[in-house]
């Protein structure tokens, strides 16, 4: 069974998406969006029972109300897994904060979700690895 949905997307983001899927050879947007959703879900289905290390990269506009404070506060809430963070002022308004984390994947994932769902955050990228993957 297939369900039709309507989605609101900023014009320039959709333009980039269209160019990207054309290069990739998708027949239409629906097919590309289905693939993107599958990727999105498989990323979230990573085995979260173990421990490891990782980074959470947060792009945000520091003019957005309360976001800077939130980024600091949330790291205090998760002080048992946050090792350190580094802040880059990328442009007049855009900031990048890279948070280095170590510990339980589920806890790392919870922290990333807490940040992702905060209003005013532009983009969050999480990279995690188990010790077996990095202790060679
Ligand atoms: Ni900044």
Tab-separated table of N, CA, C and O and ligand atoms in Angstrom:
chain	number	residue	atom	x	y	z
A	1	UNK	N	0.837	-1.195	0.000
A	1	UNK	CA	0.000	0.000	0.000
A	1	UNK	C	0.879	1.255	0.000
A	1	UNK	O	1.892	1.297	0.684
A	2	UNK	N	0.483	2.207	-0.776
A	2	UNK	CA	1.261	3.446	-0.879
A	2	UNK	C	0.423	4.606	-0.357
A	2	UNK	O	-0.780	4.674	-0.607
A	3	UNK	N	1.093	5.493	0.367
A	3	UNK	CA	0.390	6.664	0.875
A	3	UNK	C	1.010	7.922	0.280
A	3	UNK	O	2.235	8.023	0.173
A	4	UNK	N	0.157	8.853	-0.118
A	4	UNK	CA	0.650	10.122	-0.655
A	4	UNK	C	0.736	11.145	0.463
A	4	UNK	O	-0.177	11.255	1.270
A	5	UNK	N	1.870	11.886	0.494
A	5	UNK	CA	2.018	12.925	1.518
A	5	UNK	C	2.416	14.241	0.855
A	5	UNK	O	3.003	14.239	-0.229
A	6	UNK	N	2.113	15.331	1.500
A	6	UNK	CA	2.552	16.647	1.038
A	6	UNK	C	3.636	17.150	1.977
A	6	UNK	O	3.503	17.031	3.186
A	7	UNK	N	4.719	17.673	1.418
A	7	UNK	CA	5.856	18.103	2.236
A	7	UNK	C	6.239	19.530	1.853
A	7	UNK	O	6.310	19.850	0.671
A	8	UNK	N	6.481	20.359	2.858
A	8	UNK	CA	6.949	21.727	2.589
A	8	UNK	C	8.473	21.760	2.673
A	8	UNK	O	9.046	21.365	3.686
A	9	UNK	N	9.111	22.214	1.603
A	9	UNK	CA	10.573	22.249	1.548
A	9	UNK	C	11.016	23.613	1.000
A	9	UNK	O	10.448	24.077	0.004
A	10	UNK	N	12.015	24.257	1.633
A	10	UNK	CA	12.502	25.529	1.089
A	10	UNK	C	12.933	25.352	-0.368
A	10	UNK	O	13.515	24.321	-0.721
A	11	UNK	N	12.651	26.368	-1.192
A	11	UNK	CA	12.882	26.290	-2.627
A	11	UNK	C	14.332	25.923	-2.978
A	11	UNK	O	14.581	25.066	-3.826
A	12	UNK	N	15.293	26.588	-2.299
A	12	UNK	CA	16.691	26.322	-2.660
A	12	UNK	C	17.145	24.918	-2.256
A	12	UNK	O	17.966	24.297	-2.934
A	13	UNK	N	16.564	24.399	-1.150
A	13	UNK	CA	16.892	23.030	-0.724
A	13	UNK	C	16.347	22.026	-1.747
A	13	UNK	O	17.036	21.077	-2.136
A	14	UNK	N	15.135	22.280	-2.221
A	14	UNK	CA	14.520	21.399	-3.219
A	14	UNK	C	15.302	21.456	-4.535
A	14	UNK	O	15.508	20.438	-5.189
A	15	UNK	N	15.773	22.653	-4.890
A	15	UNK	CA	16.579	22.814	-6.103
A	15	UNK	C	17.845	21.979	-6.033
A	15	UNK	O	18.203	21.288	-7.004
A	16	UNK	N	18.514	22.035	-4.899
A	16	UNK	CA	19.735	21.236	-4.700
A	16	UNK	C	19.420	19.741	-4.762
A	16	UNK	O	20.169	18.962	-5.333
A	17	UNK	N	18.303	19.380	-4.136
A	17	UNK	CA	17.892	17.978	-4.116
A	17	UNK	C	17.630	17.486	-5.545
A	17	UNK	O	18.099	16.411	-5.940
A	18	UNK	N	16.929	18.293	-6.337
A	18	UNK	CA	16.620	17.913	-7.718
A	18	UNK	C	17.887	17.715	-8.543
A	18	UNK	O	17.992	16.773	-9.326
A	19	UNK	N	18.862	18.631	-8.346
A	19	UNK	CA	20.123	18.500	-9.082
A	19	UNK	C	20.852	17.231	-8.665
A	19	UNK	O	21.402	16.511	-9.497
A	20	UNK	N	20.840	16.967	-7.347
A	20	UNK	CA	21.523	15.793	-6.799
A	20	UNK	C	20.910	14.501	-7.353
A	20	UNK	O	21.631	13.607	-7.809
A	21	UNK	N	19.583	14.411	-7.347
A	21	UNK	CA	18.943	13.149	-7.771
A	21	UNK	C	19.058	12.953	-9.286
A	21	UNK	O	19.091	11.832	-9.765
A	22	UNK	N	19.165	14.068	-10.008
A	22	UNK	CA	19.362	13.955	-11.460
A	22	UNK	C	20.723	13.329	-11.738
A	22	UNK	O	20.854	12.424	-12.554
A	23	UNK	N	21.742	13.826	-11.019
A	23	UNK	CA	23.101	13.279	-11.155
A	23	UNK	C	23.141	11.803	-10.790
A	23	UNK	O	23.849	11.015	-11.410
A	24	UNK	N	22.401	11.451	-9.742
A	24	UNK	CA	22.377	10.057	-9.260
A	24	UNK	C	21.577	9.142	-10.182
A	24	UNK	O	21.693	7.930	-10.108
A	25	UNK	N	20.740	9.740	-11.032
A	25	UNK	CA	19.980	8.951	-11.991
A	25	UNK	C	18.620	8.475	-11.520
A	25	UNK	O	18.068	7.521	-12.071
A	26	UNK	N	18.070	9.137	-10.499
A	26	UNK	CA	16.729	8.760	-10.059
A	26	UNK	C	15.697	9.167	-11.104
A	26	UNK	O	15.829	10.223	-11.741
A	27	UNK	N	14.674	8.317	-11.280
A	27	UNK	CA	13.631	8.593	-12.266
A	27	UNK	C	12.724	9.730	-11.794
A	27	UNK	O	12.214	10.500	-12.607
A	28	UNK	N	12.535	9.832	-10.496
A	28	UNK	CA	11.653	10.884	-9.971
A	28	UNK	C	11.959	11.166	-8.495
A	28	UNK	O	12.704	10.437	-7.852
A	29	UNK	N	11.349	12.212	-7.984
A	29	UNK	CA	11.573	12.619	-6.597
A	29	UNK	C	11.114	11.549	-5.606
A	29	UNK	O	11.776	11.306	-4.601
A	30	UNK	N	9.974	10.943	-5.888
A	30	UNK	CA	9.420	9.960	-4.943
A	30	UNK	C	10.421	8.848	-4.668
A	30	UNK	O	10.630	8.456	-3.519
A	31	UNK	N	11.025	8.364	-5.739
A	31	UNK	CA	11.987	7.277	-5.595
A	31	UNK	C	13.179	7.715	-4.735
A	31	UNK	O	13.646	6.980	-3.863
A	32	UNK	N	13.670	8.923	-4.978
A	32	UNK	CA	14.815	9.451	-4.232
A	32	UNK	C	14.462	9.687	-2.765
A	32	UNK	O	15.254	9.386	-1.869
A	33	UNK	N	13.269	10.197	-2.515
A	33	UNK	CA	12.852	10.459	-1.136
A	33	UNK	C	12.682	9.138	-0.380
A	33	UNK	O	13.071	9.029	0.780
A	34	UNK	N	12.154	8.112	-1.052
A	34	UNK	CA	12.027	6.789	-0.405
A	34	UNK	C	13.408	6.278	0.024
A	34	UNK	O	13.585	5.780	1.129
A	35	UNK	N	14.401	6.425	-0.874
A	35	UNK	CA	15.769	5.990	-0.554
A	35	UNK	C	16.344	6.786	0.613
A	35	UNK	O	16.989	6.238	1.492
A	36	UNK	N	16.108	8.100	0.587
A	36	UNK	CA	16.622	8.965	1.655
A	36	UNK	C	16.016	8.565	3.001
A	36	UNK	O	16.709	8.525	4.011
A	37	UNK	N	14.734	8.241	3.001
A	37	UNK	CA	14.063	7.825	4.247
A	37	UNK	C	14.646	6.504	4.739
A	37	UNK	O	14.906	6.330	5.931
A	38	UNK	N	14.902	5.585	3.816
A	38	UNK	CA	15.515	4.296	4.212
A	38	UNK	C	16.888	4.522	4.849
A	38	UNK	O	17.217	3.917	5.874
A	39	UNK	N	17.702	5.391	4.239
A	39	UNK	CA	19.029	5.714	4.791
A	39	UNK	C	18.890	6.311	6.193
A	39	UNK	O	19.613	5.952	7.104
A	40	UNK	N	17.962	7.226	6.310
A	40	UNK	CA	17.706	7.916	7.571
A	40	UNK	C	17.353	6.907	8.657
A	40	UNK	O	17.861	6.964	9.772
A	41	UNK	N	16.500	5.944	8.311
A	41	UNK	CA	16.069	4.946	9.293
A	41	UNK	C	17.193	3.972	9.635
A	41	UNK	O	17.379	3.622	10.795
A	42	UNK	N	17.973	3.560	8.637
A	42	UNK	CA	19.045	2.591	8.908
A	42	UNK	C	20.101	3.214	9.810
A	42	UNK	O	20.710	2.554	10.644
A	43	UNK	N	20.320	4.520	9.657
A	43	UNK	CA	21.260	5.245	10.518
A	43	UNK	C	20.797	5.184	11.975
A	43	UNK	O	21.589	5.023	12.887
A	44	UNK	N	19.488	5.280	12.155
A	44	UNK	CA	18.959	5.297	13.519
A	44	UNK	C	18.814	3.889	14.091
A	44	UNK	O	18.545	3.716	15.265
A	45	UNK	N	18.994	2.870	13.232
A	45	UNK	CA	18.851	1.498	13.709
A	45	UNK	C	20.193	0.878	14.104
A	45	UNK	O	20.306	-0.316	14.279
A	46	UNK	N	21.228	1.723	14.209
A	46	UNK	CA	22.546	1.252	14.608
A	46	UNK	C	22.434	0.581	15.986
A	46	UNK	O	21.609	0.986	16.797
A	47	UNK	N	23.218	-0.488	16.226
A	47	UNK	CA	23.147	-1.193	17.505
A	47	UNK	C	23.613	-0.264	18.631
A	47	UNK	O	24.781	0.110	18.703
A	48	UNK	N	22.679	0.078	19.462
A	48	UNK	CA	22.967	1.099	20.476
A	48	UNK	C	23.310	0.505	21.839
A	48	UNK	O	23.369	1.218	22.833
A	49	UNK	N	23.577	-0.795	21.875
A	49	UNK	CA	23.809	-1.402	23.186
A	49	UNK	C	25.239	-1.202	23.679
A	49	UNK	O	25.503	-1.308	24.874
A	50	UNK	N	26.163	-0.906	22.741
A	50	UNK	CA	27.563	-0.826	23.123
A	50	UNK	C	28.034	0.560	23.523
A	50	UNK	O	27.251	1.502	23.640
A	51	UNK	N	29.322	0.658	23.724
A	51	UNK	CA	29.977	1.927	24.045
A	51	UNK	C	30.892	2.321	22.896
A	51	UNK	O	31.311	1.484	22.108
A	52	UNK	N	31.224	3.584	22.837
A	52	UNK	CA	32.149	4.026	21.809
A	52	UNK	C	32.434	5.509	21.933
A	52	UNK	O	32.169	6.127	22.966
A	53	UNK	N	32.982	6.042	20.866
A	53	UNK	CA	33.333	7.453	20.853
A	53	UNK	C	32.684	8.096	19.627
A	53	UNK	O	32.255	7.405	18.704
A	54	UNK	N	32.635	9.399	19.620
A	54	UNK	CA	32.024	10.044	18.476
A	54	UNK	C	32.072	11.550	18.549
A	54	UNK	O	32.618	12.140	19.496
A	55	UNK	N	31.528	12.146	17.514
A	55	UNK	CA	31.389	13.605	17.492
A	55	UNK	C	29.968	13.957	17.067
A	55	UNK	O	29.343	13.236	16.294
A	56	UNK	N	29.509	15.043	17.611
A	56	UNK	CA	28.220	15.600	17.186
A	56	UNK	C	28.514	17.014	16.690
A	56	UNK	O	28.992	17.855	17.455
A	57	UNK	N	28.311	17.237	15.404
A	57	UNK	CA	28.559	18.557	14.818
A	57	UNK	C	27.246	19.299	14.709
A	57	UNK	O	26.288	18.799	14.121
A	58	UNK	N	27.213	20.486	15.277
A	58	UNK	CA	25.965	21.255	15.341
A	58	UNK	C	26.161	22.592	14.624
A	58	UNK	O	27.019	23.386	15.013
A	59	UNK	N	25.381	22.808	13.592
A	59	UNK	CA	25.402	24.082	12.874
A	59	UNK	C	24.192	24.888	13.318
A	59	UNK	O	23.066	24.374	13.287
A	60	UNK	N	24.413	26.112	13.739
A	60	UNK	CA	23.276	26.920	14.175
A	60	UNK	C	23.578	28.407	14.028
A	60	UNK	O	24.728	28.821	13.918
A	61	UNK	N	22.497	29.156	14.025
A	61	UNK	CA	22.582	30.614	13.920
A	61	UNK	C	22.602	31.167	15.344
A	61	UNK	O	21.646	30.977	16.084
A	62	UNK	N	23.703	31.804	15.728
A	62	UNK	CA	23.786	32.247	17.120
A	62	UNK	C	22.864	33.428	17.414
A	62	UNK	O	22.664	33.802	18.567
A	63	UNK	N	22.269	34.002	16.362
A	63	UNK	CA	21.251	35.033	16.589
A	63	UNK	C	19.908	34.411	16.991
A	63	UNK	O	19.056	35.096	17.539
A	64	UNK	N	19.742	33.126	16.671
A	64	UNK	CA	18.473	32.459	17.018
A	64	UNK	C	18.345	32.436	18.540
A	64	UNK	O	19.290	32.096	19.251
A	65	UNK	N	17.171	32.788	18.985
A	65	UNK	CA	16.924	32.993	20.416
A	65	UNK	C	17.267	31.764	21.251
A	65	UNK	O	16.803	30.672	20.989
A	66	UNK	N	18.099	31.930	22.253
A	66	UNK	CA	18.376	30.894	23.256
A	66	UNK	C	19.191	29.703	22.765
A	66	UNK	O	19.487	28.811	23.551
A	67	UNK	N	19.527	29.651	21.484
A	67	UNK	CA	20.195	28.444	20.984
A	67	UNK	C	21.594	28.296	21.586
A	67	UNK	O	21.969	27.202	22.005
A	68	UNK	N	22.352	29.394	21.661
A	68	UNK	CA	23.698	29.324	22.248
A	68	UNK	C	23.644	28.809	23.684
A	68	UNK	O	24.430	27.939	24.067
A	69	UNK	N	22.717	29.347	24.466
A	69	UNK	CA	22.552	28.894	25.852
A	69	UNK	C	22.178	27.422	25.914
A	69	UNK	O	22.696	26.671	26.737
A	70	UNK	N	21.273	27.042	25.026
A	70	UNK	CA	20.821	25.651	24.994
A	70	UNK	C	21.999	24.703	24.735
A	70	UNK	O	22.136	23.676	25.407
A	71	UNK	N	22.849	25.065	23.777
A	71	UNK	CA	24.004	24.217	23.412
A	71	UNK	C	24.904	24.000	24.632
A	71	UNK	O	25.419	22.903	24.846
A	72	UNK	N	25.091	25.037	25.429
A	72	UNK	CA	25.903	24.910	26.649
A	72	UNK	C	25.180	24.075	27.704
A	72	UNK	O	25.753	23.141	28.269
A	73	UNK	N	23.908	24.389	27.933
A	73	UNK	CA	23.139	23.692	28.974
A	73	UNK	C	23.034	22.198	28.716
A	73	UNK	O	23.227	21.388	29.630
A	74	UNK	N	22.750	21.841	27.468
A	74	UNK	CA	22.548	20.423	27.161
A	74	UNK	C	23.840	19.626	27.370
A	74	UNK	O	23.817	18.468	27.767
A	75	UNK	N	24.994	20.286	27.160
A	75	UNK	CA	26.262	19.587	27.389
A	75	UNK	C	26.497	19.345	28.882
A	75	UNK	O	27.090	18.343	29.272
A	76	UNK	N	25.998	20.269	29.723
A	76	UNK	CA	26.081	20.038	31.169
A	76	UNK	C	25.171	18.890	31.594
A	76	UNK	O	25.528	18.098	32.466
A	77	UNK	N	24.003	18.792	30.947
A	77	UNK	CA	23.074	17.694	31.258
A	77	UNK	C	23.689	16.336	30.931
A	77	UNK	O	23.311	15.324	31.496
A	78	UNK	N	24.614	16.324	29.960
A	78	UNK	CA	25.219	15.067	29.504
A	78	UNK	C	26.714	15.043	29.840
A	78	UNK	O	27.509	14.460	29.106
A	79	UNK	N	27.089	15.658	30.960
A	79	UNK	CA	28.522	15.810	31.278
A	79	UNK	C	29.235	14.467	31.440
A	79	UNK	O	30.436	14.393	31.286
A	80	UNK	N	28.471	13.391	31.708
A	80	UNK	CA	29.127	12.079	31.854
A	80	UNK	C	29.597	11.487	30.526
A	80	UNK	O	30.393	10.558	30.507
A	81	UNK	N	29.124	12.010	29.401
A	81	UNK	CA	29.606	11.505	28.098
A	81	UNK	C	30.317	12.581	27.266
A	81	UNK	O	30.982	12.260	26.291
A	82	UNK	N	30.177	13.850	27.622
A	82	UNK	CA	30.816	14.910	26.834
A	82	UNK	C	32.261	15.084	27.285
A	82	UNK	O	32.527	15.409	28.448
A	83	UNK	N	33.204	14.831	26.379
A	83	UNK	CA	34.622	14.992	26.708
A	83	UNK	C	35.051	16.439	26.543
A	83	UNK	O	35.777	16.988	27.357
A	84	UNK	N	34.598	17.030	25.453
A	84	UNK	CA	35.026	18.392	25.147
A	84	UNK	C	34.195	18.914	23.981
A	84	UNK	O	33.490	18.158	23.320
A	85	UNK	N	34.307	20.195	23.726
A	85	UNK	CA	33.670	20.738	22.530
A	85	UNK	C	34.497	21.914	22.034
A	85	UNK	O	35.236	22.538	22.801
A	86	UNK	N	34.383	22.145	20.745
A	86	UNK	CA	35.113	23.263	20.146
A	86	UNK	C	34.129	24.061	19.297
A	86	UNK	O	33.253	23.485	18.647
A	87	UNK	N	34.263	25.355	19.351
A	87	UNK	CA	33.307	26.246	18.696
A	87	UNK	C	33.995	27.013	17.574
A	87	UNK	O	35.097	27.523	17.759
A	88	UNK	N	33.369	27.070	16.427
A	88	UNK	CA	33.888	27.835	15.283
A	88	UNK	C	32.861	28.888	14.888
A	88	UNK	O	31.696	28.555	14.690
A	89	UNK	N	33.285	30.126	14.754
A	89	UNK	CA	32.404	31.180	14.236
A	89	UNK	C	32.601	31.185	12.728
A	89	UNK	O	33.590	31.723	12.221
A	90	UNK	N	31.711	30.548	11.981
A	90	UNK	CA	31.916	30.335	10.548
A	90	UNK	C	31.643	31.579	9.723
A	90	UNK	O	32.285	31.807	8.703
A	91	UNK	N	30.667	32.357	10.145
A	91	UNK	CA	30.358	33.605	9.441
A	91	UNK	C	29.723	34.545	10.458
A	91	UNK	O	29.679	34.244	11.646
A	92	UNK	N	29.209	35.652	9.975
A	92	UNK	CA	28.595	36.645	10.872
A	92	UNK	C	27.518	36.008	11.753
A	92	UNK	O	27.372	36.349	12.926
A	93	UNK	N	26.770	35.057	11.185
A	93	UNK	CA	25.672	34.472	11.962
A	93	UNK	C	25.841	32.977	12.238
A	93	UNK	O	25.301	32.456	13.197
A	94	UNK	N	26.604	32.294	11.366
A	94	UNK	CA	26.638	30.828	11.456
A	94	UNK	C	27.740	30.318	12.381
A	94	UNK	O	28.901	30.731	12.273
A	95	UNK	N	27.361	29.420	13.284
A	95	UNK	CA	28.304	28.790	14.213
A	95	UNK	C	28.335	27.288	13.992
A	95	UNK	O	27.332	26.693	13.614
A	96	UNK	N	29.497	26.715	14.264
A	96	UNK	CA	29.632	25.256	14.276
A	96	UNK	C	30.209	24.863	15.616
A	96	UNK	O	31.249	25.388	16.039
A	97	UNK	N	29.514	23.977	16.314
A	97	UNK	CA	30.029	23.450	17.569
A	97	UNK	C	30.224	21.946	17.390
A	97	UNK	O	29.285	21.240	17.012
A	98	UNK	N	31.456	21.488	17.596
A	98	UNK	CA	31.730	20.053	17.503
A	98	UNK	C	31.898	19.527	18.925
A	98	UNK	O	32.789	19.964	19.651
A	99	UNK	N	31.023	18.615	19.290
A	99	UNK	CA	31.023	18.037	20.639
A	99	UNK	C	31.631	16.639	20.544
A	99	UNK	O	31.178	15.808	19.756
A	100	UNK	N	32.682	16.402	21.328
A	100	UNK	CA	33.328	15.096	21.330
A	100	UNK	C	32.774	14.288	22.499
A	100	UNK	O	32.779	14.758	23.640
A	101	UNK	N	32.267	13.105	22.178
A	101	UNK	CA	31.588	12.300	23.193
A	101	UNK	C	32.214	10.917	23.318
A	101	UNK	O	32.814	10.391	22.381
A	102	UNK	N	32.049	10.332	24.500
A	102	UNK	CA	32.563	8.992	24.768
A	102	UNK	C	31.625	8.316	25.750
A	102	UNK	O	31.279	8.904	26.779
A	103	UNK	N	31.202	7.085	25.414
A	103	UNK	CA	30.329	6.372	26.348
A	103	UNK	C	29.297	5.538	25.634
A	103	UNK	O	29.493	5.117	24.496
A	104	UNK	N	28.172	5.352	26.296
A	104	UNK	CA	27.104	4.503	25.780
A	104	UNK	C	26.447	5.133	24.541
A	104	UNK	O	26.055	6.290	24.559
A	105	UNK	N	26.314	4.329	23.472
A	105	UNK	CA	25.742	4.838	22.220
A	105	UNK	C	24.328	5.375	22.406
A	105	UNK	O	23.941	6.352	21.784
A	106	UNK	N	23.575	4.694	23.275
A	106	UNK	CA	22.192	5.127	23.477
A	106	UNK	C	22.160	6.543	24.075
A	106	UNK	O	21.357	7.376	23.706
A	107	UNK	N	23.101	6.764	24.999
A	107	UNK	CA	23.180	8.077	25.654
A	107	UNK	C	23.643	9.136	24.630
A	107	UNK	O	23.113	10.241	24.612
A	108	UNK	N	24.605	8.752	23.784
A	108	UNK	CA	25.095	9.669	22.742
A	108	UNK	C	23.957	10.015	21.793
A	108	UNK	O	23.748	11.173	21.421
A	109	UNK	N	23.191	8.989	21.432
A	109	UNK	CA	22.068	9.180	20.522
A	109	UNK	C	20.990	10.069	21.134
A	109	UNK	O	20.386	10.902	20.449
A	110	UNK	N	20.772	9.904	22.429
A	110	UNK	CA	19.782	10.735	23.122
A	110	UNK	C	20.208	12.200	23.108
A	110	UNK	O	19.402	13.095	22.854
A	111	UNK	N	21.507	12.419	23.342
A	111	UNK	CA	22.023	13.791	23.302
A	111	UNK	C	21.838	14.391	21.902
A	111	UNK	O	21.362	15.526	21.766
A	112	UNK	N	22.186	13.607	20.875
A	112	UNK	CA	22.054	14.102	19.491
A	112	UNK	C	20.601	14.428	19.174
A	112	UNK	O	20.308	15.460	18.552
A	113	UNK	N	19.677	13.572	19.607
A	113	UNK	CA	18.252	13.802	19.352
A	113	UNK	C	17.767	15.060	20.060
A	113	UNK	O	16.985	15.833	19.506
A	114	UNK	N	18.240	15.232	21.290
A	114	UNK	CA	17.850	16.409	22.071
A	114	UNK	C	18.246	17.684	21.299
A	114	UNK	O	17.482	18.648	21.246
A	115	UNK	N	19.435	17.652	20.691
A	115	UNK	CA	19.921	18.824	19.955
A	115	UNK	C	19.160	18.972	18.636
A	115	UNK	O	18.716	20.061	18.278
A	116	UNK	N	18.994	17.839	17.921
A	116	UNK	CA	18.335	17.852	16.608
A	116	UNK	C	16.935	18.438	16.658
A	116	UNK	O	16.495	19.096	15.725
A	117	UNK	N	16.224	18.136	17.739
A	117	UNK	CA	14.826	18.534	17.803
A	117	UNK	C	14.633	19.951	18.345
A	117	UNK	O	13.515	20.447	18.403
A	118	UNK	N	15.737	20.597	18.734
A	118	UNK	CA	15.641	21.969	19.251
A	118	UNK	C	15.401	22.945	18.101
A	118	UNK	O	16.104	22.903	17.081
A	119	UNK	N	14.447	23.805	18.284
A	119	UNK	CA	14.131	24.810	17.260
A	119	UNK	C	15.301	25.788	17.132
A	119	UNK	O	15.872	26.212	18.137
A	120	UNK	N	15.662	26.139	15.900
A	120	UNK	CA	16.731	27.110	15.682
A	120	UNK	C	18.054	26.471	15.316
A	120	UNK	O	18.992	27.168	14.954
A	121	UNK	N	18.133	25.144	15.405
A	121	UNK	CA	19.349	24.431	14.995
A	121	UNK	C	19.232	24.135	13.498
A	121	UNK	O	18.231	23.568	13.060
A	122	UNK	N	20.260	24.523	12.728
A	122	UNK	CA	20.188	24.345	11.277
A	122	UNK	C	20.419	22.896	10.851
A	122	UNK	O	19.719	22.372	9.999
A	123	UNK	N	21.467	22.293	11.442
A	123	UNK	CA	21.857	20.970	10.964
A	123	UNK	C	22.688	20.272	12.037
A	123	UNK	O	23.511	20.911	12.689
A	124	UNK	N	22.464	18.975	12.198
A	124	UNK	CA	23.239	18.190	13.164
A	124	UNK	C	23.759	16.951	12.464
A	124	UNK	O	23.006	16.250	11.786
A	125	UNK	N	25.063	16.714	12.617
A	125	UNK	CA	25.658	15.524	12.005
A	125	UNK	C	26.342	14.727	13.103
A	125	UNK	O	27.145	15.269	13.863
A	126	UNK	N	25.993	13.461	13.210
A	126	UNK	CA	26.588	12.620	14.249
A	126	UNK	C	27.460	11.537	13.609
A	126	UNK	O	27.078	10.950	12.606
A	127	UNK	N	28.636	11.355	14.179
A	127	UNK	CA	29.522	10.281	13.723
A	127	UNK	C	29.915	9.485	14.956
A	127	UNK	O	30.427	10.049	15.925
A	128	UNK	N	29.680	8.168	14.910
A	128	UNK	CA	30.054	7.344	16.051
A	128	UNK	C	30.818	6.119	15.580
A	128	UNK	O	30.656	5.671	14.446
A	129	UNK	N	31.664	5.603	16.443
A	129	UNK	CA	32.423	4.390	16.142
A	129	UNK	C	32.625	3.603	17.427
A	129	UNK	O	32.819	4.189	18.497
A	130	UNK	N	32.566	2.278	17.310
A	130	UNK	CA	32.875	1.417	18.451
A	130	UNK	C	34.377	1.363	18.637
A	130	UNK	O	35.132	1.681	17.716
A	131	UNK	N	34.833	0.985	19.824
A	131	UNK	CA	36.269	0.931	20.068
A	131	UNK	C	36.952	-0.045	19.119
A	131	UNK	O	38.074	0.174	18.687
A	132	UNK	N	36.251	-1.122	18.765
A	132	UNK	CA	36.834	-2.129	17.865
A	132	UNK	C	37.154	-1.536	16.500
A	132	UNK	O	38.116	-1.936	15.847
A	133	UNK	N	36.385	-0.527	16.102
A	133	UNK	CA	36.591	0.086	14.783
A	133	UNK	C	37.767	1.052	14.783
A	133	UNK	O	38.327	1.346	13.736
A	134	UNK	N	38.118	1.590	15.943
A	134	UNK	CA	39.175	2.611	15.977
A	134	UNK	C	40.432	2.150	16.698
A	134	UNK	O	41.497	2.757	16.565
A	135	UNK	N	40.362	1.053	17.459
A	135	UNK	CA	41.518	0.558	18.211
A	135	UNK	C	42.206	-0.532	17.413
A	135	UNK	O	42.065	-1.708	17.676
A	136	UNK	N	42.955	-0.113	16.410
A	136	UNK	CA	43.555	-1.072	15.472
A	136	UNK	C	45.025	-1.322	15.836
A	136	UNK	O	45.752	-0.385	16.059
B	1	LIG	NI1	29.992	31.399	16.999
